[in-house]
Structures are given as C-alpha cells and as structure tokens.
XYZ file of C-alpha atoms in Angstrom:
220
model
C -0.029 -0.090 -0.109
C 1.305 3.369 -0.962
C 1.632 5.993 1.727
C -0.887 8.048 -0.066
C -3.538 5.467 0.814
C -2.564 5.638 4.703
C -4.695 7.764 7.263
C -3.631 11.258 7.669
C -2.504 10.642 11.097
C 0.085 7.823 10.076
C 1.588 9.427 7.216
C 5.201 10.741 8.230
C 4.939 14.276 6.792
C 1.462 14.805 8.275
C 2.638 13.463 11.540
C 5.972 15.842 11.481
C 3.566 18.869 10.953
C 1.174 17.882 13.566
C 2.961 16.465 16.328
C 6.675 17.495 15.567
C 9.589 15.590 14.081
C 10.221 13.893 17.655
C 7.477 11.523 17.335
C 8.537 10.105 13.985
C 10.658 6.590 14.189
C 13.914 6.414 12.473
C 12.393 4.904 9.592
C 9.641 7.429 9.169
C 12.291 10.140 9.271
C 14.208 8.489 6.401
C 11.000 8.149 4.772
C 10.814 11.980 4.733
C 14.103 12.236 2.981
C 13.678 9.283 0.571
C 10.540 10.813 -0.524
C 9.295 7.681 -2.195
C 9.924 3.877 -1.785
C 10.097 1.026 -4.663
C 7.444 -1.091 -6.427
C 5.477 -2.687 -3.494
C 7.469 -1.099 -0.999
C 6.565 2.143 0.675
C 9.482 4.793 1.475
C 8.709 3.847 5.398
C 9.399 0.176 4.468
C 12.679 0.895 2.568
C 13.713 2.847 5.536
C 13.020 0.039 7.730
C 14.984 -2.382 5.305
C 18.002 -0.052 5.175
C 18.136 0.251 8.892
C 17.836 -3.592 9.318
C 20.570 -4.070 6.611
C 22.898 -1.663 8.176
C 22.184 -2.353 11.576
C 20.903 0.909 12.942
C 20.878 4.418 12.000
C 24.491 5.656 12.703
C 25.958 2.887 10.908
C 23.714 3.382 7.808
C 24.663 7.151 8.044
C 28.175 6.775 8.782
C 28.988 4.212 5.997
C 29.933 5.566 2.435
C 27.183 6.074 -0.043
C 26.552 2.748 -1.768
C 23.319 1.677 -0.625
C 20.703 -0.004 -2.820
C 17.359 2.362 -2.386
C 19.112 5.582 -1.493
C 19.621 7.831 -4.721
C 22.267 10.571 -5.029
C 19.840 13.246 -4.283
C 18.324 11.475 -1.182
C 21.675 10.807 0.240
C 22.665 14.431 -0.198
C 19.635 15.429 1.736
C 20.736 13.158 4.549
C 24.036 14.429 4.609
C 22.991 18.118 4.373
C 20.733 17.252 7.291
C 23.561 15.944 9.586
C 25.706 19.019 8.780
C 22.788 21.292 9.821
C 22.332 19.391 13.046
C 26.137 19.833 13.517
C 26.170 23.735 12.740
C 22.927 24.139 14.738
C 24.833 22.680 17.928
C 27.902 24.865 16.968
C 25.746 28.178 16.680
C 24.054 27.191 20.183
C 27.656 26.932 21.733
C 28.768 30.047 19.884
C 25.774 32.314 20.913
C 28.117 34.132 23.383
C 26.495 32.676 26.566
C 28.930 31.297 29.133
C 28.660 27.451 28.751
C 27.461 26.113 32.064
C 25.633 23.022 30.890
C 27.988 19.915 30.428
C 25.348 18.343 28.560
C 25.321 20.951 26.009
C 29.015 20.764 25.359
C 28.964 16.764 25.534
C 26.087 16.799 22.907
C 28.205 19.101 20.558
C 31.354 16.988 20.871
C 29.692 14.000 20.272
C 28.082 15.389 16.808
C 31.676 16.522 15.906
C 33.473 13.379 16.759
C 31.214 10.155 16.934
C 30.974 9.327 13.405
C 34.795 9.014 12.772
C 35.952 5.248 12.208
C 39.212 6.217 13.845
C 40.005 8.137 16.975
C 40.391 11.753 16.838
C 41.202 14.123 19.921
C 39.649 17.482 19.919
C 39.256 20.502 22.152
C 36.794 23.397 23.001
C 38.599 26.486 23.724
C 37.008 28.916 26.174
C 37.535 32.409 27.183
C 37.600 33.461 31.203
C 33.805 33.538 31.061
C 33.583 30.136 29.641
C 32.322 31.156 26.281
C 33.319 29.218 23.336
C 36.098 30.757 21.336
C 36.915 27.727 18.881
C 36.872 24.311 18.476
C 39.563 22.214 16.862
C 40.057 18.705 16.047
C 43.996 18.346 16.941
C 45.080 14.968 16.633
C 43.954 11.888 14.376
C 44.921 8.333 15.086
C 43.914 4.879 14.146
C 41.288 2.480 15.174
C 42.491 2.283 18.781
C 44.464 5.290 19.538
C 45.804 8.718 18.928
C 48.927 10.253 19.900
C 48.288 13.563 21.809
C 51.125 16.108 22.101
C 50.752 18.581 25.260
C 53.054 21.153 23.426
C 50.737 21.497 20.392
C 47.991 22.099 22.760
C 49.758 24.675 24.740
C 50.679 26.103 21.444
C 46.759 26.299 20.271
C 45.413 27.770 23.930
C 48.053 30.487 23.631
C 46.956 31.448 20.001
C 43.359 31.492 20.873
C 44.105 33.289 24.208
C 42.144 30.543 26.021
C 41.289 30.739 29.768
C 39.925 27.223 29.857
C 39.601 24.098 27.673
C 37.322 20.906 27.183
C 38.711 18.017 25.826
C 36.920 15.054 23.981
C 38.120 12.107 21.932
C 36.116 9.104 20.317
C 36.415 5.660 20.848
C 35.459 4.061 17.269
C 34.766 0.877 19.185
C 31.569 2.522 20.669
C 32.596 2.033 24.135
C 32.907 5.153 26.146
C 34.761 3.992 29.256
C 37.992 5.857 29.697
C 41.222 3.806 29.688
C 44.174 3.796 31.969
C 45.978 5.619 29.087
C 43.058 8.293 28.855
C 43.377 9.036 32.170
C 47.293 9.260 32.590
C 47.347 11.940 29.205
C 44.393 13.719 30.954
C 46.648 14.479 33.901
C 49.515 15.357 32.010
C 47.517 17.606 30.078
C 46.318 19.196 32.922
C 49.723 19.705 34.705
C 51.130 21.278 31.482
C 47.927 23.746 31.026
C 48.504 25.073 34.655
C 51.931 26.409 33.737
C 50.210 28.692 31.304
C 47.101 29.394 33.788
C 44.744 27.296 31.692
C 42.015 25.519 33.465
C 40.933 21.916 32.162
C 37.418 21.971 32.766
C 36.292 18.529 31.407
C 37.362 15.485 29.200
C 34.681 13.584 27.395
C 35.055 9.955 26.026
C 32.498 9.763 23.085
C 30.995 6.352 22.298
C 27.643 4.888 21.812
C 25.091 6.528 24.166
C 26.033 9.399 26.559
C 29.688 10.647 26.466
C 31.627 9.745 29.790
C 32.866 12.964 31.669
C 36.131 12.452 33.558
C 35.249 15.235 35.716
C 32.065 13.616 36.758
C 34.197 10.566 37.520
C 36.390 12.668 39.845
C 39.285 11.900 37.769
C 40.340 15.603 37.155
C-alpha cells in the first residue's frame, strides 16, 4: 500500500507537521528524506529495510554512499541534514552565553567526533567567562588510539588566548569507558596547562550513548 493511501495521522509528513519530528521513528524520518519507496515497498518500508541491513541509523549514515534504495539526491539530503544539525549545535555553543551546561558541550562534541572510524582528539577553547572561542580537531590516529602532544595543545591555547579548555576524543569501538591511558594523558595535559594558567574543565570520551565525563568521575 502506498503512503498516500494511509490515514492522515499515520503519514510521516503529516505526523511531523501535526506533532513534531520527535514523534517519528527512524524509518519514518528516513522516509521523509527518501521521498518515495520502490515497487511494492513504501518509503517507510524501505527505511526499515535500510536500517535493518545496516544494523541501525548510525552505521547506515556513517557508511559510504553505496546503498540500494538511496539515490544521490536523497543521500545528499541526509548528509545536508546531518551537517545542519552539527552547525546548529555549533551556533548554540557560539551564542556568546557562558557555557555552564556540561550536557550541551557533550552533545556538541559527540556530534563532531562520534562518526569517525578512527580516533580523533578535539578541544573546545573557552575564554575566562567560559564562552566558546573555537573548536579544533587536534590529533587523529588509528582505530585504537591517537598520539596527543601537550606542546601542541599549549601552543593552540596561547593562539586562541584561551582561559579554559574541554577535551574530547572518540572510541571507534563505541565503548565510552575511559582507559588508563586516557586518564594518564588527561592528568599530564592538566599539569602542562597549569603552567600557562589554563583550566581543564573536562575531558569527554565519546562512544555509543551518553559521553563519559572524566570530571564527573572525579578524575580531574
């Protein structure tokens, strides 16, 4: 049955307009971008099949474009939506307000780092009122680690005239549990930053689910 034959309250676009995008399932959100399905398969059915074949929404969107059922136009729409989401979070952090909500910085950092298949170490540079000055991806590594150099981080802090920083790195495995090496380099970086009067506010480990905060663990 075509989506046009569905009751108005069950069609993805009508549901979105009436009740907001948050009520749509992953398959229904995909259907909005796909626009149409295939013969004998509605856009929602196609969305469900794509999700099942990829193992979920994240692996579907993280993988390169080569998926039966997603044309170039639909794929461009999905990529543009992801980038808009990232830029929205970036604008939220750069609004000029003091960054006091750890959850906001965690959401932003996850949006920037979670999709990489290799480890990336990034940094939010803040002023003395904890307003965001910049975000930079400083180091990239392999699937199981990245080399972090305190001297380069100190140099970038001085370049931005930062008064505080928040670190983050992803675990491509999806397990957001800090390793002994993560804790060791965090303490080493904190000691290096203390020499130039820059405060280390937190270090997030990004994986599946909610990022892990070393500050909340009491490890800073």
